Tab-separated table of C-alpha atoms and ligand atoms in Angstrom:
chain	number	residue	atom	x	y	z
A	1	MET	CA	15.801	15.884	-8.392
A	2	PHE	CA	12.578	16.941	-6.621
A	3	GLY	CA	14.230	15.654	-3.428
A	4	TYR	CA	14.583	12.044	-4.658
A	5	GLU	CA	18.222	11.455	-3.733
A	6	PHE	CA	18.490	8.369	-5.932
A	7	LEU	CA	17.586	10.270	-9.125
A	8	THR	CA	20.678	11.721	-10.764
A	9	ARG	CA	21.986	12.376	-14.270
A	10	ASP	CA	25.119	10.860	-15.764
A	11	LYS	CA	27.698	12.908	-17.692
A	12	ASN	CA	25.539	12.650	-20.844
A	13	GLY	CA	22.516	13.970	-19.003
A	14	ILE	CA	20.728	10.588	-18.932
A	15	LEU	CA	18.495	9.907	-15.927
A	16	GLU	CA	19.994	7.435	-13.473
A	17	ILE	CA	17.918	5.627	-10.888
A	18	GLU	CA	19.957	4.489	-7.895
A	19	GLY	CA	23.017	4.544	-10.173
A	20	CYS	CA	21.381	2.641	-13.074
A	21	ASN	CA	21.186	4.323	-16.466
A	22	SER	CA	17.504	4.461	-17.445
A	23	LEU	CA	18.140	3.998	-21.164
A	24	ASP	CA	20.198	0.879	-20.416
A	25	LEU	CA	17.359	-0.444	-18.252
A	26	LEU	CA	14.893	0.135	-21.092
A	27	LYS	CA	17.230	-1.559	-23.559
A	28	GLU	CA	17.663	-4.574	-21.306
A	29	TYR	CA	14.104	-5.016	-20.010
A	30	GLY	CA	11.893	-3.238	-22.567
A	31	SER	CA	9.367	-0.403	-22.343
A	32	PRO	CA	7.301	0.527	-20.413
A	33	LEU	CA	9.127	-0.583	-17.301
A	34	TYR	CA	8.446	-0.419	-13.584
A	35	VAL	CA	11.680	0.340	-11.712
A	36	MET	CA	11.753	-0.076	-7.933
A	37	ASN	CA	14.623	1.233	-5.834
A	38	GLU	CA	15.373	-1.567	-3.405
A	39	SER	CA	17.743	0.576	-1.340
A	40	ASP	CA	14.966	3.078	-0.681
A	41	ILE	CA	12.592	0.311	0.428
A	42	ILE	CA	15.249	-1.186	2.729
A	43	ASN	CA	16.001	2.229	4.174
A	44	ARG	CA	12.316	2.754	4.945
A	45	CYS	CA	11.980	-0.673	6.577
A	46	THR	CA	15.006	0.237	8.718
A	47	GLN	CA	13.342	3.499	9.730
A	48	ILE	CA	10.208	1.595	10.721
A	49	ARG	CA	12.202	-0.910	12.766
A	50	GLU	CA	14.223	1.792	14.521
A	51	ASN	CA	11.399	4.252	15.140
A	52	HIS	CA	8.556	1.941	15.998
A	53	ILE	CA	9.628	-1.637	16.676
A	54	GLU	CA	12.882	-1.054	18.554
A	55	LYS	CA	12.073	2.324	20.110
A	56	HIS	CA	8.528	1.542	21.218
A	57	GLY	CA	8.251	-2.257	21.263
A	58	GLY	CA	5.625	-2.184	18.519
A	59	PHE	CA	5.140	-4.266	15.415
A	60	ALA	CA	4.722	-3.307	11.759
A	61	VAL	CA	3.119	-5.112	8.873
A	62	TYR	CA	3.681	-3.915	5.317
A	63	ALA	CA	0.314	-3.477	3.560
A	64	SER	CA	1.211	-5.618	0.599
A	65	LYS	CA	-1.700	-4.477	-1.562
A	66	ALA	CA	0.562	-1.513	-2.365
A	67	PHE	CA	3.057	-3.672	-4.255
A	68	SER	CA	2.759	-7.404	-4.055
A	69	ASN	CA	4.909	-10.126	-5.604
A	70	LYS	CA	7.273	-12.840	-4.446
A	71	ALA	CA	10.386	-10.651	-4.452
A	72	MET	CA	8.657	-8.045	-2.311
A	73	TYR	CA	7.486	-10.605	0.260
A	74	ARG	CA	11.033	-12.019	0.406
A	75	LEU	CA	12.395	-8.526	0.955
A	76	ILE	CA	9.906	-7.748	3.730
A	77	LYS	CA	10.675	-11.074	5.380
A	78	SER	CA	14.398	-10.240	5.322
A	79	GLN	CA	13.608	-6.886	6.949
A	80	GLY	CA	11.834	-8.491	9.888
A	81	LEU	CA	8.427	-6.925	9.222
A	82	GLY	CA	5.109	-8.709	8.863
A	83	ILE	CA	2.618	-8.257	6.042
A	84	ASP	CA	-1.007	-7.358	5.640
A	85	VAL	CA	-2.826	-9.379	2.978
A	86	VAL	CA	-6.369	-8.935	1.713
A	87	SER	CA	-6.992	-11.993	-0.404
A	88	GLY	CA	-6.219	-15.636	-0.956
A	89	GLY	CA	-3.941	-14.553	-3.804
A	90	GLU	CA	-1.775	-12.347	-1.596
A	91	MET	CA	-1.742	-15.029	1.114
A	92	TYR	CA	-0.755	-17.689	-1.402
A	93	THR	CA	2.077	-15.545	-2.771
A	94	ALA	CA	3.396	-14.962	0.756
A	95	LYS	CA	3.191	-18.666	1.566
A	96	SER	CA	5.033	-19.509	-1.677
A	97	VAL	CA	8.156	-17.769	-0.314
A	98	ASP	CA	7.791	-19.294	3.172
A	99	PHE	CA	6.759	-16.013	4.742
A	100	PRO	CA	6.314	-16.567	8.506
A	101	MET	CA	2.538	-16.797	8.568
A	102	GLU	CA	2.250	-15.821	12.242
A	103	ASN	CA	3.387	-12.363	11.082
A	104	VAL	CA	0.554	-12.072	8.564
A	105	VAL	CA	-2.556	-9.967	9.152
A	106	PHE	CA	-5.526	-10.943	6.968
A	107	HIS	CA	-7.932	-8.158	6.039
A	108	GLY	CA	-10.975	-7.767	3.836
A	109	ASN	CA	-14.617	-6.745	3.968
A	110	ASN	CA	-15.770	-9.896	2.177
A	111	LYS	CA	-13.467	-12.801	2.881
A	112	SER	CA	-14.788	-16.016	1.424
A	113	PRO	CA	-15.111	-19.080	3.673
A	114	GLN	CA	-12.395	-20.678	1.486
A	115	GLU	CA	-10.049	-17.770	2.177
A	116	ILE	CA	-10.719	-18.007	5.916
A	117	GLU	CA	-10.069	-21.718	5.798
A	118	MET	CA	-6.809	-21.058	3.990
A	119	ALA	CA	-5.774	-18.469	6.603
A	120	ILE	CA	-6.513	-20.872	9.446
A	121	GLU	CA	-4.705	-23.744	7.732
A	122	TYR	CA	-1.672	-21.565	6.972
A	123	GLY	CA	-1.580	-20.357	10.598
A	124	VAL	CA	-2.080	-16.659	9.816
A	125	GLY	CA	-1.363	-14.730	13.024
A	126	ARG	CA	-4.250	-12.289	12.965
A	127	VAL	CA	-7.498	-12.443	11.017
A	128	ILE	CA	-9.148	-9.037	11.054
A	129	ILE	CA	-12.843	-9.506	11.728
A	130	ASP	CA	-14.678	-6.984	9.594
A	131	ASN	CA	-18.333	-8.058	9.973
A	132	PHE	CA	-20.638	-10.786	11.290
A	133	TYR	CA	-20.006	-12.941	8.230
A	134	ASP	CA	-16.357	-13.105	9.358
A	135	VAL	CA	-17.393	-13.758	12.985
A	136	GLU	CA	-19.507	-16.740	11.960
A	137	ASN	CA	-17.023	-18.173	9.455
A	138	VAL	CA	-13.971	-17.812	11.706
A	139	ILE	CA	-15.732	-19.391	14.692
A	140	ARG	CA	-17.151	-22.230	12.597
A	141	ILE	CA	-13.989	-23.041	10.651
A	142	SER	CA	-11.603	-22.784	13.611
A	143	ASN	CA	-13.937	-25.084	15.571
A	144	GLU	CA	-14.010	-27.567	12.701
A	145	LYS	CA	-10.232	-27.544	12.479
A	146	LYS	CA	-9.773	-27.332	16.249
A	147	LYS	CA	-7.127	-24.718	15.555
A	148	LYS	CA	-6.873	-21.542	17.621
A	149	THR	CA	-7.126	-18.426	15.473
A	150	GLY	CA	-5.869	-14.984	16.508
A	151	VAL	CA	-8.301	-12.207	15.629
A	152	MET	CA	-8.597	-8.459	15.856
A	153	VAL	CA	-11.875	-6.672	15.255
A	154	ARG	CA	-12.038	-3.785	12.807
A	155	VAL	CA	-14.045	-0.718	13.716
A	156	ALA	CA	-15.037	2.341	11.737
A	157	PRO	CA	-13.894	4.890	14.326
A	158	GLY	CA	-15.884	7.773	12.853
A	159	VAL	CA	-12.650	9.671	12.233
A	160	GLU	CA	-12.101	11.140	8.777
A	161	GLY	CA	-8.706	11.446	7.142
A	162	ASP	CA	-8.212	14.495	4.927
A	163	THR	CA	-7.827	12.574	1.677
A	164	HIS	CA	-9.676	11.482	-1.466
A	165	ASP	CA	-13.159	10.040	-0.802
A	166	PHE	CA	-12.176	6.718	-2.404
A	167	ILE	CA	-9.311	6.193	0.047
A	168	LYS	CA	-11.118	7.329	3.187
A	169	THR	CA	-11.945	4.295	5.277
A	170	GLY	CA	-12.454	5.276	8.897
A	171	HIS	CA	-15.637	7.341	8.599
A	172	GLU	CA	-19.015	6.108	9.790
A	173	ASP	CA	-20.413	5.439	6.280
A	174	SER	CA	-17.688	2.996	5.226
A	175	LYS	CA	-17.961	-0.541	3.919
A	176	PHE	CA	-15.212	-1.555	6.368
A	177	GLY	CA	-15.563	-2.505	10.019
A	178	PHE	CA	-18.136	-2.415	12.794
A	179	SER	CA	-19.930	0.749	13.736
A	180	LEU	CA	-19.278	2.089	17.222
A	181	ASN	CA	-22.811	3.337	17.688
A	182	ASP	CA	-25.185	0.410	17.325
A	183	GLY	CA	-23.894	-2.247	19.723
A	184	SER	CA	-22.742	-4.493	16.860
A	185	LEU	CA	-19.093	-4.292	17.835
A	186	GLU	CA	-19.791	-5.342	21.426
A	187	LYS	CA	-21.916	-8.236	20.163
A	188	ALA	CA	-19.108	-9.387	17.831
A	189	VAL	CA	-16.491	-9.208	20.588
A	190	GLU	CA	-18.769	-11.169	22.925
A	191	MET	CA	-19.208	-13.929	20.345
A	192	LEU	CA	-15.467	-14.094	19.702
A	193	LEU	CA	-14.582	-14.173	23.404
A	194	LYS	CA	-16.967	-17.064	23.947
A	195	ALA	CA	-15.551	-19.109	21.070
A	196	GLU	CA	-13.261	-21.924	22.140
A	197	TYR	CA	-10.841	-21.694	19.231
A	198	VAL	CA	-10.562	-17.928	18.914
A	199	ASN	CA	-7.978	-15.709	20.545
A	200	PHE	CA	-9.220	-12.101	20.663
A	201	ARG	CA	-6.135	-9.895	20.427
A	202	GLY	CA	-7.533	-6.394	20.057
A	203	ILE	CA	-9.117	-3.762	17.869
A	204	HIS	CA	-8.093	-2.484	14.453
A	205	ALA	CA	-8.893	0.761	12.644
A	206	HIS	CA	-7.518	2.357	9.494
A	207	VAL	CA	-8.575	5.953	8.935
A	208	GLY	CA	-7.532	6.501	5.329
A	209	SER	CA	-4.629	6.688	2.935
A	210	GLN	CA	-2.155	9.306	1.728
A	211	LEU	CA	-2.485	11.209	5.007
A	212	LEU	CA	-0.045	14.098	5.271
A	213	GLU	CA	-1.167	15.275	8.727
A	214	ASN	CA	-0.678	13.151	11.838
A	215	GLU	CA	-3.488	14.872	13.773
A	216	VAL	CA	-6.042	12.298	12.590
A	217	PHE	CA	-4.153	9.527	14.456
A	218	LYS	CA	-4.560	11.504	17.665
A	219	LYS	CA	-8.325	11.406	17.209
A	220	GLU	CA	-8.190	7.718	16.305
A	221	VAL	CA	-6.236	6.835	19.477
A	222	SER	CA	-8.595	8.880	21.614
A	223	VAL	CA	-11.647	7.033	20.251
A	224	LEU	CA	-10.001	3.631	20.615
A	225	ALA	CA	-8.698	4.193	24.156
A	226	LYS	CA	-12.268	4.926	25.288
A	227	LEU	CA	-13.439	1.839	23.466
A	228	TYR	CA	-10.749	-0.289	25.195
A	229	ARG	CA	-11.945	1.038	28.562
A	230	LYS	CA	-15.511	0.090	27.669
A	231	LEU	CA	-14.650	-3.429	26.436
A	232	THR	CA	-12.341	-4.054	29.394
A	233	ASP	CA	-15.133	-3.205	31.823
A	234	MET	CA	-17.863	-4.946	29.892
A	235	PHE	CA	-16.083	-8.283	29.507
A	236	ASN	CA	-13.561	-8.119	32.347
A	237	ILE	CA	-10.622	-8.703	30.030
A	238	GLU	CA	-7.191	-7.264	29.362
A	239	ILE	CA	-6.554	-6.346	25.716
A	240	ASN	CA	-2.933	-6.591	24.698
A	241	GLU	CA	-2.790	-5.218	21.167
A	242	ILE	CA	-4.050	-2.297	19.126
A	243	ASN	CA	-3.745	-1.946	15.351
A	244	LEU	CA	-3.817	1.666	14.173
A	245	GLY	CA	-3.630	0.887	10.434
A	246	GLY	CA	-1.526	2.603	7.798
A	247	GLY	CA	-2.115	5.554	5.518
A	248	PHE	CA	1.156	7.455	5.939
A	249	GLY	CA	1.393	9.899	3.045
A	250	ILE	CA	4.221	10.330	0.543
A	251	PHE	CA	5.566	12.881	-1.920
A	252	TYR	CA	3.854	12.793	-5.308
A	253	THR	CA	3.919	16.443	-6.353
A	254	GLU	CA	5.224	19.684	-4.968
A	255	SER	CA	2.012	20.201	-2.984
A	256	ASP	CA	2.918	17.143	-0.846
A	257	THR	CA	5.346	16.996	2.061
A	258	ARG	CA	7.998	14.306	2.328
A	259	LEU	CA	7.580	12.807	5.812
A	260	ASP	CA	9.687	10.581	8.047
A	261	VAL	CA	7.894	7.634	9.562
A	262	SER	CA	8.621	9.031	13.036
A	263	TYR	CA	6.289	11.937	12.254
A	264	PHE	CA	3.474	9.391	12.492
A	265	THR	CA	4.848	6.769	14.875
A	266	ASP	CA	6.103	9.146	17.569
A	267	LEU	CA	2.687	10.730	17.832
A	268	MET	CA	0.871	7.394	17.756
A	269	ASN	CA	3.081	6.039	20.530
A	270	SER	CA	2.909	9.092	22.750
A	271	GLU	CA	-0.851	9.337	22.311
A	272	VAL	CA	-1.319	5.674	23.200
A	273	ASP	CA	0.879	6.193	26.292
A	274	ARG	CA	-1.140	9.212	27.363
A	275	GLU	CA	-4.669	8.085	26.492
A	276	PHE	CA	-4.342	4.589	27.937
A	277	LYS	CA	-2.844	5.952	31.135
A	278	GLU	CA	-5.658	8.484	31.418
A	279	ASN	CA	-8.177	5.686	30.966
A	280	GLY	CA	-6.456	3.567	33.631
A	281	LEU	CA	-5.433	0.884	31.161
A	282	LYS	CA	-2.295	-1.097	30.441
A	283	ARG	CA	-0.561	0.126	27.299
A	284	PRO	CA	-1.211	-2.310	24.429
A	285	MET	CA	1.355	-3.180	21.772
A	286	ILE	CA	0.841	-1.001	18.696
A	287	ILE	CA	0.716	-2.553	15.237
A	288	ILE	CA	1.006	-0.265	12.205
A	289	GLU	CA	0.261	-1.118	8.574
A	290	PRO	CA	2.030	1.231	6.180
A	291	GLY	CA	1.922	0.295	2.485
A	292	ARG	CA	2.367	3.344	0.274
A	293	TRP	CA	4.993	4.874	2.562
A	294	VAL	CA	7.214	1.779	2.210
A	295	VAL	CA	7.234	1.514	-1.582
A	296	GLY	CA	5.583	4.546	-3.174
A	297	GLU	CA	8.510	6.908	-3.615
A	298	ALA	CA	10.810	4.019	-4.572
A	299	GLY	CA	9.037	3.477	-7.904
A	300	VAL	CA	9.681	5.133	-11.266
A	301	THR	CA	7.821	4.020	-14.382
A	302	LEU	CA	9.763	4.459	-17.603
A	303	TYR	CA	7.833	5.039	-20.816
A	304	THR	CA	8.587	5.666	-24.483
A	305	VAL	CA	6.836	8.583	-26.131
A	306	GLY	CA	5.071	7.711	-29.394
A	307	ALA	CA	2.378	9.841	-31.009
A	308	ILE	CA	2.349	13.578	-30.377
A	309	LYS	CA	-0.740	15.663	-31.043
A	310	ASN	CA	-0.587	19.408	-30.793
A	311	ILE	CA	-3.957	21.169	-30.783
A	312	GLU	CA	-2.893	24.726	-31.407
A	313	GLY	CA	-4.009	27.021	-28.578
A	314	VAL	CA	-5.583	24.104	-26.687
A	315	ARG	CA	-2.998	21.545	-25.575
A	316	LYS	CA	-0.258	19.213	-26.667
A	317	TYR	CA	-0.696	15.516	-26.003
A	318	ILE	CA	2.309	13.280	-25.771
A	319	SER	CA	1.220	9.643	-25.768
A	320	VAL	CA	3.227	6.946	-24.038
A	321	ASP	CA	3.332	3.174	-24.490
A	322	GLY	CA	1.431	2.451	-21.242
A	323	GLY	CA	-1.327	4.253	-19.365
A	324	MET	CA	-4.253	3.426	-17.097
A	325	THR	CA	-3.382	-0.264	-17.441
A	326	ASP	CA	-0.113	0.185	-15.552
A	327	ASN	CA	-1.283	3.158	-13.453
A	328	PRO	CA	-5.051	3.441	-12.964
A	329	ARG	CA	-4.759	5.995	-10.142
A	330	PRO	CA	-5.096	9.193	-12.213
A	331	PRO	CA	-8.431	8.193	-13.814
A	332	LEU	CA	-9.594	6.449	-10.615
A	333	TYR	CA	-8.928	9.193	-8.075
A	334	GLY	CA	-7.534	12.102	-10.025
A	335	ALA	CA	-4.111	11.258	-8.606
A	336	GLU	CA	-1.328	13.608	-9.662
A	337	TYR	CA	2.253	12.767	-10.547
A	338	LEU	CA	5.501	14.415	-11.570
A	339	ALA	CA	7.511	13.241	-14.555
A	340	VAL	CA	11.028	13.863	-15.805
A	341	ALA	CA	12.721	13.592	-19.181
A	342	ILE	CA	15.103	10.659	-19.423
A	343	GLU	CA	17.294	12.087	-22.181
A	344	ASN	CA	17.552	15.458	-23.939
A	345	ALA	CA	16.623	17.181	-20.715
A	346	ASP	CA	18.247	20.417	-21.871
A	347	ARG	CA	15.611	21.052	-24.542
A	348	GLU	CA	13.243	23.949	-24.017
A	349	GLU	CA	10.355	23.183	-21.671
A	350	GLU	CA	6.754	23.117	-22.849
A	351	ASN	CA	3.414	22.334	-21.236
A	352	VAL	CA	2.056	18.951	-22.218
A	353	THR	CA	-0.549	16.363	-21.279
A	354	VAL	CA	0.813	12.848	-20.852
A	355	ALA	CA	-1.728	10.437	-22.344
A	356	GLY	CA	-1.847	6.660	-22.160
A	357	LYS	CA	-2.512	4.382	-25.122
A	358	CYS	CA	-5.842	2.913	-23.975
A	359	CYS	CA	-9.029	3.469	-25.876
A	360	GLU	CA	-10.502	5.821	-23.232
A	361	SER	CA	-10.455	9.606	-23.295
A	362	GLY	CA	-9.915	9.445	-19.542
A	363	ASP	CA	-6.659	7.559	-19.975
A	364	ILE	CA	-4.508	10.528	-19.020
A	365	LEU	CA	-1.513	9.980	-16.734
A	366	ILE	CA	-0.647	13.648	-16.170
A	367	ASN	CA	-3.056	16.384	-17.092
A	368	LYS	CA	-0.581	19.233	-17.230
A	369	ILE	CA	3.169	19.261	-16.803
A	370	SER	CA	6.098	21.240	-18.073
A	371	LEU	CA	8.688	18.946	-19.663
A	372	PRO	CA	11.686	19.468	-21.956
A	373	GLU	CA	10.315	19.039	-25.500
A	374	ARG	CA	9.592	15.355	-26.140
A	375	LYS	CA	9.857	13.911	-29.641
A	376	SER	CA	8.610	10.490	-30.711
A	377	GLY	CA	11.092	7.917	-29.442
A	378	ASP	CA	12.152	10.004	-26.429
A	379	HIS	CA	11.448	8.727	-22.942
A	380	ILE	CA	10.013	9.946	-19.680
A	381	GLY	CA	9.941	8.624	-16.137
A	382	ILE	CA	6.873	9.127	-13.939
A	383	LEU	CA	7.859	9.397	-10.280
A	384	SER	CA	6.485	7.895	-7.058
A	385	THR	CA	4.764	5.064	-8.895
A	386	GLY	CA	5.847	2.312	-6.481
A	387	ALA	CA	2.523	1.945	-4.683
A	388	TYR	CA	-0.822	0.908	-6.172
A	389	ASN	CA	0.529	0.918	-9.738
A	390	TYR	CA	1.862	-2.558	-10.532
A	391	SER	CA	-0.534	-4.026	-7.952
A	392	MET	CA	-3.521	-2.282	-9.563
A	393	SER	CA	-2.463	-2.941	-13.156
A	394	SER	CA	-4.802	-4.594	-15.637
A	395	ASN	CA	-4.845	-6.060	-19.110
A	396	TYR	CA	-7.448	-3.635	-20.426
A	397	ASN	CA	-7.252	-3.469	-24.220
A	398	ARG	CA	-5.241	-6.672	-23.855
A	399	LEU	CA	-2.070	-4.789	-23.049
A	400	PRO	CA	0.563	-7.081	-21.503
A	401	LYS	CA	1.751	-5.886	-18.095
A	402	PRO	CA	5.247	-4.341	-18.010
A	403	ALA	CA	8.210	-6.037	-16.366
A	404	VAL	CA	9.293	-4.973	-12.874
A	405	VAL	CA	12.956	-4.558	-11.952
A	406	MET	CA	14.594	-3.789	-8.640
A	407	VAL	CA	17.646	-1.538	-8.686
A	408	LYS	CA	20.205	-1.320	-5.928
A	409	GLU	CA	23.577	0.460	-5.859
A	410	GLY	CA	23.995	0.547	-9.633
A	411	THR	CA	22.761	-2.994	-10.342
A	412	SER	CA	19.398	-4.246	-11.543
A	413	ARG	CA	17.496	-7.508	-11.354
A	414	LEU	CA	14.259	-8.634	-12.912
A	415	ILE	CA	11.606	-9.476	-10.308
A	416	VAL	CA	8.490	-9.786	-12.490
A	417	LYS	CA	8.723	-10.812	-16.141
A	418	ARG	CA	7.034	-8.746	-18.830
A	419	GLU	CA	3.818	-10.385	-19.980
A	420	THR	CA	3.652	-11.702	-23.507
A	421	TYR	CA	0.715	-11.999	-25.905
A	422	GLU	CA	0.781	-15.716	-25.077
A	423	ASP	CA	0.159	-14.759	-21.413
A	424	ILE	CA	-2.759	-12.631	-22.540
A	425	ILE	CA	-4.576	-15.575	-24.141
A	426	ARG	CA	-3.410	-18.185	-21.610
A	427	ASN	CA	-6.803	-18.692	-19.941
A	428	ASP	CA	-8.948	-18.177	-23.028
A	429	ILE	CA	-10.736	-21.324	-24.178
B	501	PLP	C1	-6.642	-1.890	6.524
B	501	PLP	C2	-5.589	-1.195	5.761
B	501	PLP	N1	-4.362	-1.132	6.279
B	501	PLP	C3	-3.350	-0.523	5.618
B	501	PLP	C4	-3.567	0.070	4.389
B	501	PLP	C5	-2.417	0.705	3.714
B	501	PLP	O1	-2.607	2.020	3.400
B	501	PLP	P1	-1.391	2.864	2.872
B	501	PLP	O2	-0.836	2.163	1.680
B	501	PLP	O3	-1.945	4.179	2.519
B	501	PLP	O4	-0.389	2.929	3.975
B	501	PLP	C6	-4.838	0.042	3.821
B	501	PLP	C7	-5.097	0.658	2.520
B	501	PLP	O5	-6.087	0.607	1.907
B	501	PLP	C8	-5.881	-0.610	4.530
B	501	PLP	O6	-7.113	-0.670	4.041
């Protein structure tokens, strides 16, 4: 189905996800429901290991902002990858499952001193220095604790990914990283090199997300290789690591291409080989940080259709029991998704708008899609919802967050419980 090999139909025409009957999942765990295909995630981690770690001696950290919870950190740990975290909350969750903290990369454009202290105490392997606030806090806190902290410095490489403005990060006018044009980066590196308890490991850049062309990584490597030459000469150092970020795109709709990780990693590795050689430098170890690519296509959100409103000659709304609370991406960036009918898929198709239940006109999950006629009580599954859905979910309108289940070879297990109304008022005084 749309190239998702794990989506099939049983003999009654019911949608199966990795061999699990969707209606049975809804009966067991309730609606709406996030379903994550564990086999797909494992397969992708294997691809990353084979194509980048084993083939090229690189390292990979899963950008856990895409889908973050204890089960996911356990899974990534079992797959031998590291993680990228961007907050005390993500760090704490990782620590709670004994994630090897030396394989954690800590990002963020506004880390609090408390978060930096936590990272240093936990022994996080690489703190990504985003600005002078980080420089000062990391130097001060690592001195106080007399604990050596590994750091990489984030730059805005002035390279633009062809993606939505809100998920572009590498361009000059970005809130992330040091500019390459005003001497601030060199100043930061100098301060870090002088600090007794800091280990400068290299430079980081992330050019954007949902990138479907690898060309942008070529430009990124070219900019960074020149920068490595400059820093090497300026400070008489050897830099051993480079972090090229994530951003590998996935299939959401038929206008997207489904890409193997090697499409990105082969080019990154060959460009680093070539550019560093040309600049007379030793080849650094390449770290990558894919998030969406690891989990995005593995997710299907199951919903129950409730109210149906047909505005003759205008449009037909089918409303589901979730919405922008479990998937804010359509209102936030105009993200587009495909959906499928779970049952009664042989009914005649019609164009509909899939609306959420929140009290916002903008709470539309899919603006226009052709689906077999849906009646109240029927179900749909929205595809490729594994990344930035559960992790971006909210309790707007006091909607409890759905449960999350992992499915694997015909079996399912609950990994995040459905919230209750009691959970909703838990912190109210
Ligand atoms: C620094 C950094 N690394 C990695 C990622 C992961 O991006 P993606 O999920 O598109 O791979 C992001 C996303 O925002 C990021 O900011």
